[in-house]
CSV table of C-alpha atoms and ligand atoms in Angstrom, one decimal:
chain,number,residue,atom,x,y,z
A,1,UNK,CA,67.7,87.4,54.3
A,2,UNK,CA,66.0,85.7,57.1
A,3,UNK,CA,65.1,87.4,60.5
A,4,UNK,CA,64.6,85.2,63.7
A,5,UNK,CA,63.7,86.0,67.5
A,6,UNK,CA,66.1,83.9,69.3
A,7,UNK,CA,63.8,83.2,72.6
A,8,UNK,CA,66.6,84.0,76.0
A,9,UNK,CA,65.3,83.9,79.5
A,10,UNK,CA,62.0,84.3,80.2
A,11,UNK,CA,61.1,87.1,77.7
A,12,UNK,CA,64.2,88.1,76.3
A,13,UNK,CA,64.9,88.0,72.2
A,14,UNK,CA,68.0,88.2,70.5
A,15,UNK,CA,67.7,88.9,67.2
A,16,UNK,CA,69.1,87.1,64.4
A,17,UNK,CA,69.4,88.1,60.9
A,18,UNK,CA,71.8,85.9,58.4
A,19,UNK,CA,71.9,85.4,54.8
A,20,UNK,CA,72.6,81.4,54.9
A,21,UNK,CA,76.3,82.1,55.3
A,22,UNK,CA,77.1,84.6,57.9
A,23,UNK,CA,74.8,86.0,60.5
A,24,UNK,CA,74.3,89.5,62.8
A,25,UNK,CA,72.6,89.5,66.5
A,26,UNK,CA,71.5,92.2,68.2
A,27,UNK,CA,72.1,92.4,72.6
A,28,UNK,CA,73.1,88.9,73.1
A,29,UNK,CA,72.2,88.5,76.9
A,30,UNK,CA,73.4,85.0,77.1
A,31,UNK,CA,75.4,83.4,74.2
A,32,UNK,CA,73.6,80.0,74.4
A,33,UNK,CA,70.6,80.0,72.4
A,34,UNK,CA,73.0,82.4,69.4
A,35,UNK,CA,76.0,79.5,69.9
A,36,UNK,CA,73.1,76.8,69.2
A,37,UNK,CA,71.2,78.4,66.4
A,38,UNK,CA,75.2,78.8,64.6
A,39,UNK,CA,75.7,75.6,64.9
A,40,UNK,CA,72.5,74.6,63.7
A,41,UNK,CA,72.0,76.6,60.8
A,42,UNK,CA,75.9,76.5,60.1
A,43,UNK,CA,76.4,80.3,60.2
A,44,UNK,CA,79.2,81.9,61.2
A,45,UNK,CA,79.0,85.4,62.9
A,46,UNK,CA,79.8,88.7,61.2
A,47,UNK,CA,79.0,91.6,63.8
A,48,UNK,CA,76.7,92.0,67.2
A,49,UNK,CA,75.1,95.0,67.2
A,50,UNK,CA,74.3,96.2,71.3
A,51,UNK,CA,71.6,98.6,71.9
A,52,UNK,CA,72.5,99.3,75.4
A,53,UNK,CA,74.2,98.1,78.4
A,54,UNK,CA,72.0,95.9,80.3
A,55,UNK,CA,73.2,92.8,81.8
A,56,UNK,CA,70.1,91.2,79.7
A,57,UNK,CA,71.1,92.8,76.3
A,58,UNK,CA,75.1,92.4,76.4
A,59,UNK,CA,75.9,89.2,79.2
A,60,UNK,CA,76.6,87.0,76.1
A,61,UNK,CA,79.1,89.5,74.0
A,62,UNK,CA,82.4,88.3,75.6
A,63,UNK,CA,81.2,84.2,75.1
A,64,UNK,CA,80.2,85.1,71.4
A,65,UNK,CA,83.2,87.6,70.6
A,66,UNK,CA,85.7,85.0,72.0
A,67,UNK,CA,84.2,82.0,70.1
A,68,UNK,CA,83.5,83.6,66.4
A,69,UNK,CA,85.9,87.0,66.3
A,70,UNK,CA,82.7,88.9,65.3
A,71,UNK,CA,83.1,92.7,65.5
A,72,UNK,CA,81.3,94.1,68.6
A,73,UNK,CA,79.3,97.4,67.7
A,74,UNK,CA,77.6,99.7,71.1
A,75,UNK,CA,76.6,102.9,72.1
A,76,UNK,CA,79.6,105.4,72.5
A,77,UNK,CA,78.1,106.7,75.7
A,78,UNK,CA,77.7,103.4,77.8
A,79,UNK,CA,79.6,100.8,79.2
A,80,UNK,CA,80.0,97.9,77.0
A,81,UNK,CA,82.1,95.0,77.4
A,82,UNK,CA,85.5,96.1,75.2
A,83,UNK,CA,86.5,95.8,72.2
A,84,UNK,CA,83.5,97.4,70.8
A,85,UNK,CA,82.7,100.1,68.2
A,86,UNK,CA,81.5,102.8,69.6
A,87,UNK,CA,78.8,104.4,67.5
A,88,UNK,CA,76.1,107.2,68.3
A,89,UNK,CA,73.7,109.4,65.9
A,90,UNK,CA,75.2,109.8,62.7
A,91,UNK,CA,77.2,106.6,62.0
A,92,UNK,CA,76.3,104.0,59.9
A,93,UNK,CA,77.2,99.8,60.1
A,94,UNK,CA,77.6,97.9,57.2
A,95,UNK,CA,77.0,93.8,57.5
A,96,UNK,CA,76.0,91.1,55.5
A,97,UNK,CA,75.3,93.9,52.5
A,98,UNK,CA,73.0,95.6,54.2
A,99,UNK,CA,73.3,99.4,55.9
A,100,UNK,CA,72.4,100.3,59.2
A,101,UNK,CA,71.8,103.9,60.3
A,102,UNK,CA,72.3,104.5,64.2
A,103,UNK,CA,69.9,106.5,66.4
A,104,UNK,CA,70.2,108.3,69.9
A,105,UNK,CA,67.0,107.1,71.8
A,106,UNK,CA,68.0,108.2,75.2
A,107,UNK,CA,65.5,107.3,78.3
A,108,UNK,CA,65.7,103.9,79.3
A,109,UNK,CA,69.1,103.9,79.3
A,110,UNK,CA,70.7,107.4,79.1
A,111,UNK,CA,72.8,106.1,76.1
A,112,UNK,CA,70.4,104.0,74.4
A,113,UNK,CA,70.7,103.3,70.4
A,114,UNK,CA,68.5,101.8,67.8
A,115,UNK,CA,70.2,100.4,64.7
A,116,UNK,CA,67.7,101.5,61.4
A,117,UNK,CA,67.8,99.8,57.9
A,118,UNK,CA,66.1,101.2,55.2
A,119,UNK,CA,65.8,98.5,53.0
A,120,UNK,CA,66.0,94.8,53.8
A,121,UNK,CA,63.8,92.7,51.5
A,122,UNK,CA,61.8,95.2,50.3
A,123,UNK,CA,60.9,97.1,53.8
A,124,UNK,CA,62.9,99.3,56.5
A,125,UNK,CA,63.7,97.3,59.8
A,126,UNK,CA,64.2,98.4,63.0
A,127,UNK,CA,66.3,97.0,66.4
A,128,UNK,CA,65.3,99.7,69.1
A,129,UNK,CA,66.3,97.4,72.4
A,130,UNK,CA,64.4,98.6,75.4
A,131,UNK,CA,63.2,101.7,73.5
A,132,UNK,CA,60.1,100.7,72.0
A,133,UNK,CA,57.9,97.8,72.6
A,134,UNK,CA,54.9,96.5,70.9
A,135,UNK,CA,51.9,98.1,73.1
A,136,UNK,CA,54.7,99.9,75.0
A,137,UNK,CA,57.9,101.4,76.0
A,138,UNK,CA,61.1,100.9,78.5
A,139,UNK,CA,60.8,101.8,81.6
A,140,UNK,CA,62.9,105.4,82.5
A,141,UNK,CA,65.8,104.2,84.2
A,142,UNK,CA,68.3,107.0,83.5
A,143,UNK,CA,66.5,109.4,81.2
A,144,UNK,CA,63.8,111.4,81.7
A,145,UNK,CA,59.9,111.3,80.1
A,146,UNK,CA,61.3,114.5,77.5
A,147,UNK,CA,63.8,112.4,76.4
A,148,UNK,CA,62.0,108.7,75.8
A,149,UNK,CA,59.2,111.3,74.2
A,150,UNK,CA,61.5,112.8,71.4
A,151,UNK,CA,62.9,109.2,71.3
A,152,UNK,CA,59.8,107.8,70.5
A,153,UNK,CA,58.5,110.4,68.0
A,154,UNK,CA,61.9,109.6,66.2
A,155,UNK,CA,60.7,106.1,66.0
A,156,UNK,CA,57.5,106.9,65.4
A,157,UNK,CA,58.4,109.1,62.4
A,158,UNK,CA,59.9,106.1,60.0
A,159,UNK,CA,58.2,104.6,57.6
A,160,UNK,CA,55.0,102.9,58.3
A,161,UNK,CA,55.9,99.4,57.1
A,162,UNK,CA,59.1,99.5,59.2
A,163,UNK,CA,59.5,96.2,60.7
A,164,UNK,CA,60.0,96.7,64.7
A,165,UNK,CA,62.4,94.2,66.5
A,166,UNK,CA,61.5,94.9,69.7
A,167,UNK,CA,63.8,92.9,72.6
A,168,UNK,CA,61.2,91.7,74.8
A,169,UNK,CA,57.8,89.4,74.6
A,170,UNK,CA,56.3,91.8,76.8
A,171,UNK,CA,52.9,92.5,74.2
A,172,UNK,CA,50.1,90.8,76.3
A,173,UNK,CA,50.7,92.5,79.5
A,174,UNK,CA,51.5,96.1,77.5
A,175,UNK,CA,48.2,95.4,75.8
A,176,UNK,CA,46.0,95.1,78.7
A,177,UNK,CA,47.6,98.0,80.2
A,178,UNK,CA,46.8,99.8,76.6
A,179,UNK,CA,43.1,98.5,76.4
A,180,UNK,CA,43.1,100.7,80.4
A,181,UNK,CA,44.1,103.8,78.7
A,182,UNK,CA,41.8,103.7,75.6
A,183,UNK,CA,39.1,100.7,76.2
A,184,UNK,CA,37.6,102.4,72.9
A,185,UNK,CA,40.1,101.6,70.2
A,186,UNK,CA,39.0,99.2,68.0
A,187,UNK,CA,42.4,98.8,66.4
A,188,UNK,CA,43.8,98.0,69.7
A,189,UNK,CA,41.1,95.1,70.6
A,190,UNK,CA,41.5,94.0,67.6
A,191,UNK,CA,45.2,93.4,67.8
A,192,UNK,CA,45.1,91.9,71.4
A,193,UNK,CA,43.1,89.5,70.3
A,194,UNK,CA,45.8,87.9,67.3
A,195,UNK,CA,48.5,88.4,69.8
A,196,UNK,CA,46.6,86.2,72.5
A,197,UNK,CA,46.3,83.7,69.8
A,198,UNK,CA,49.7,83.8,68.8
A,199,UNK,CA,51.1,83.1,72.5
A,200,UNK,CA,48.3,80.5,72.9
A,201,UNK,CA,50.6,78.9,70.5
A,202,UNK,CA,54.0,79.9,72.3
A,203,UNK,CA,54.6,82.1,69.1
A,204,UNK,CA,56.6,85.8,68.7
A,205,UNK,CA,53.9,89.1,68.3
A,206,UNK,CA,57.3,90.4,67.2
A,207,UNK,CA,58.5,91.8,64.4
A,208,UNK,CA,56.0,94.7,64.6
A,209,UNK,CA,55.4,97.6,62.6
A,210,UNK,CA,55.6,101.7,63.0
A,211,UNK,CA,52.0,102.0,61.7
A,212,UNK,CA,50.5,99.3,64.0
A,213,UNK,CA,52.2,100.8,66.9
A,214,UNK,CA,50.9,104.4,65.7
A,215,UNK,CA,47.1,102.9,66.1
A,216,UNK,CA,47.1,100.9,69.6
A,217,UNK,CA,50.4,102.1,71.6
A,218,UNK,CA,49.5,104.4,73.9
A,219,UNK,CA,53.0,105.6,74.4
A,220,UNK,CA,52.9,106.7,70.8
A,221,UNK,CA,49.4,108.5,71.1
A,222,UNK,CA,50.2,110.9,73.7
A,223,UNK,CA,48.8,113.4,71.4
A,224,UNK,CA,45.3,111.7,70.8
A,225,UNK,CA,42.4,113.1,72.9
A,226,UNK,CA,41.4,109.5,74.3
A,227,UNK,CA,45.2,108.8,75.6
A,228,UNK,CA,45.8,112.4,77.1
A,229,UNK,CA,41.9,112.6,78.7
A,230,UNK,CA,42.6,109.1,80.7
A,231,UNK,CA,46.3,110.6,81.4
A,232,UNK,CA,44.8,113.5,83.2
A,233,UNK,CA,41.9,111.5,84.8
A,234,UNK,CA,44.6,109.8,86.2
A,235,UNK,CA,46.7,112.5,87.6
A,236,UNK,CA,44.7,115.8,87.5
A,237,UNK,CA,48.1,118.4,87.3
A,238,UNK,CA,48.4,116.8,83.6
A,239,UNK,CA,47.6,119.4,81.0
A,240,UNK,CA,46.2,117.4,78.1
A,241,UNK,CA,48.2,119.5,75.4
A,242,UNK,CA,51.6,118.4,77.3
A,243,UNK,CA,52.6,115.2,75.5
A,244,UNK,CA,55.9,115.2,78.4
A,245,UNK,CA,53.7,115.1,80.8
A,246,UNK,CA,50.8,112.5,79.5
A,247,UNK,CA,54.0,110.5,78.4
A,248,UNK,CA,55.3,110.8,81.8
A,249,UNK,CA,52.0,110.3,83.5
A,250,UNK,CA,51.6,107.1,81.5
A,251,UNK,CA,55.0,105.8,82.2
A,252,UNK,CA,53.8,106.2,86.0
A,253,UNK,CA,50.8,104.3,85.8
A,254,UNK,CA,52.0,101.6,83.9
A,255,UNK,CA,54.8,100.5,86.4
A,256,UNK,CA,51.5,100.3,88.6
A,257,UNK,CA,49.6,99.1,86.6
A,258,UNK,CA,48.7,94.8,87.0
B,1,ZN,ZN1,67.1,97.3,79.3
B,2,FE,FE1,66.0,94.4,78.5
């Protein structure tokens, strides 16, 4: 099976996975790049899987639908562009062999899924949209910080070596943000500086994994001394034992944060 972060926009990726044959994205934005990369690899396309309904994530679905027939898969609770299987905690998709398990992450979006597969190749993989990013996490448009916390810790609780397809490149500015929070984490210093190297060379920090993101994203670490004492130094009302509130403290700071 191969894997491939299909660059869109400025920092958008639309992941590809495809077995040669027949392929899957995930939140086509714009159906260009995922027309092209058909064509070029000589796939055709089996199912897109949308994680929410952002005009970034699903602009593409009518194009793609239209030219291949693929079967459009969304959250039950948003508004996706029709026909589209509407799918929430509990269901499962099956493409190209493999199985997909569907979870509610509510808080960017109030609807939000992630699409989980326990095996591919060897190691679980993971398409959580706007949910989780590498060094971060989605800004709360429609859910609250309780919400994108039990969200996370959902994420947070799969298997270490679960590979994490997040859909932005937003890693360098989430890790300076990070290195704010907890200048002391080795781990964390450690990992901006690979990922500066990587975009040096106009390559993805993407795929992640759970147990990277578990040592230098603050948004998972809510409940480590470091990331709840700079929480409350940053907004004294935080109590440093309520993980809501350093997560929503956080999420604060960051959208000041340059
Ligand atoms: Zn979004
Ligand atoms: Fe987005």
């Amino acid at each position: 099976m191969n894997l491939l972060p299909l660059p869109a926009f400025t920092d958008n990726y639309i992941w590809m996975l495809h077995d040669g044959l027949q392929a899957v994205v995930v939140d086509p934005g714009d159906s260009v790049p995922v027309t092209k990369a058909l064509s070029d690899l000589g796939l055709s396309l089996q199912a897109i899987l949308v994680t929410h309904h952002h005009p970034d994530h699903v602009g593409g679905v009518d194009a793609l639908r239209d030219a291949t027939g693929a079967t459009v898969y969304g959250p039950a609770r948003e508004r996706i562009p029709v026909p589209v299987v509407r799918l929430s905690a509990g269901y499962t998709v099956e493409c190209l062999g493999l199985r997909f398990e569907v979870l509610d992450v509510p808080g960017h979006t109030a609807g939000h899924i992630a699409y989980y597969c326990p095996a591919m190749d060897g190691a679980p993989l993971l398409f959580c949209g706007d949910t989780l990013f590498s060094g971060g996490c989605g800004r709360l448009f429609e859910g609250t910080p309780a919400q994108m916390l039990r969200s996370l810790d959902q994420l947070a609780a799969l298997p270490g070596d679960t590979r994490v397809c997040c859909t932005h490149e937003y890693t360098l500015s989430n890790l300076k943000f990070a290195r704010a929070v907890e200048p002391g984490n080795a781990a964390l210093l450690y990992y901006s500086s690979r990922c500066e190297a990587l975009r040096a060379q106009n390559l993805p920090t993407l795929p992640s994994t759970v147990a990277l993101e578990q040592d230098i994203n603050p948004f998972l670490r809510v409940r480590h001394a470091a990331v709840a004492q700079a929480a409350q130094a940053r907004d004294a009302q935080v109590q440093q034992e309520d993980a809501v509130a350093v997560l929503a403290a956080l999420r604060e700071w960051k959208n000041e944060f340059r």
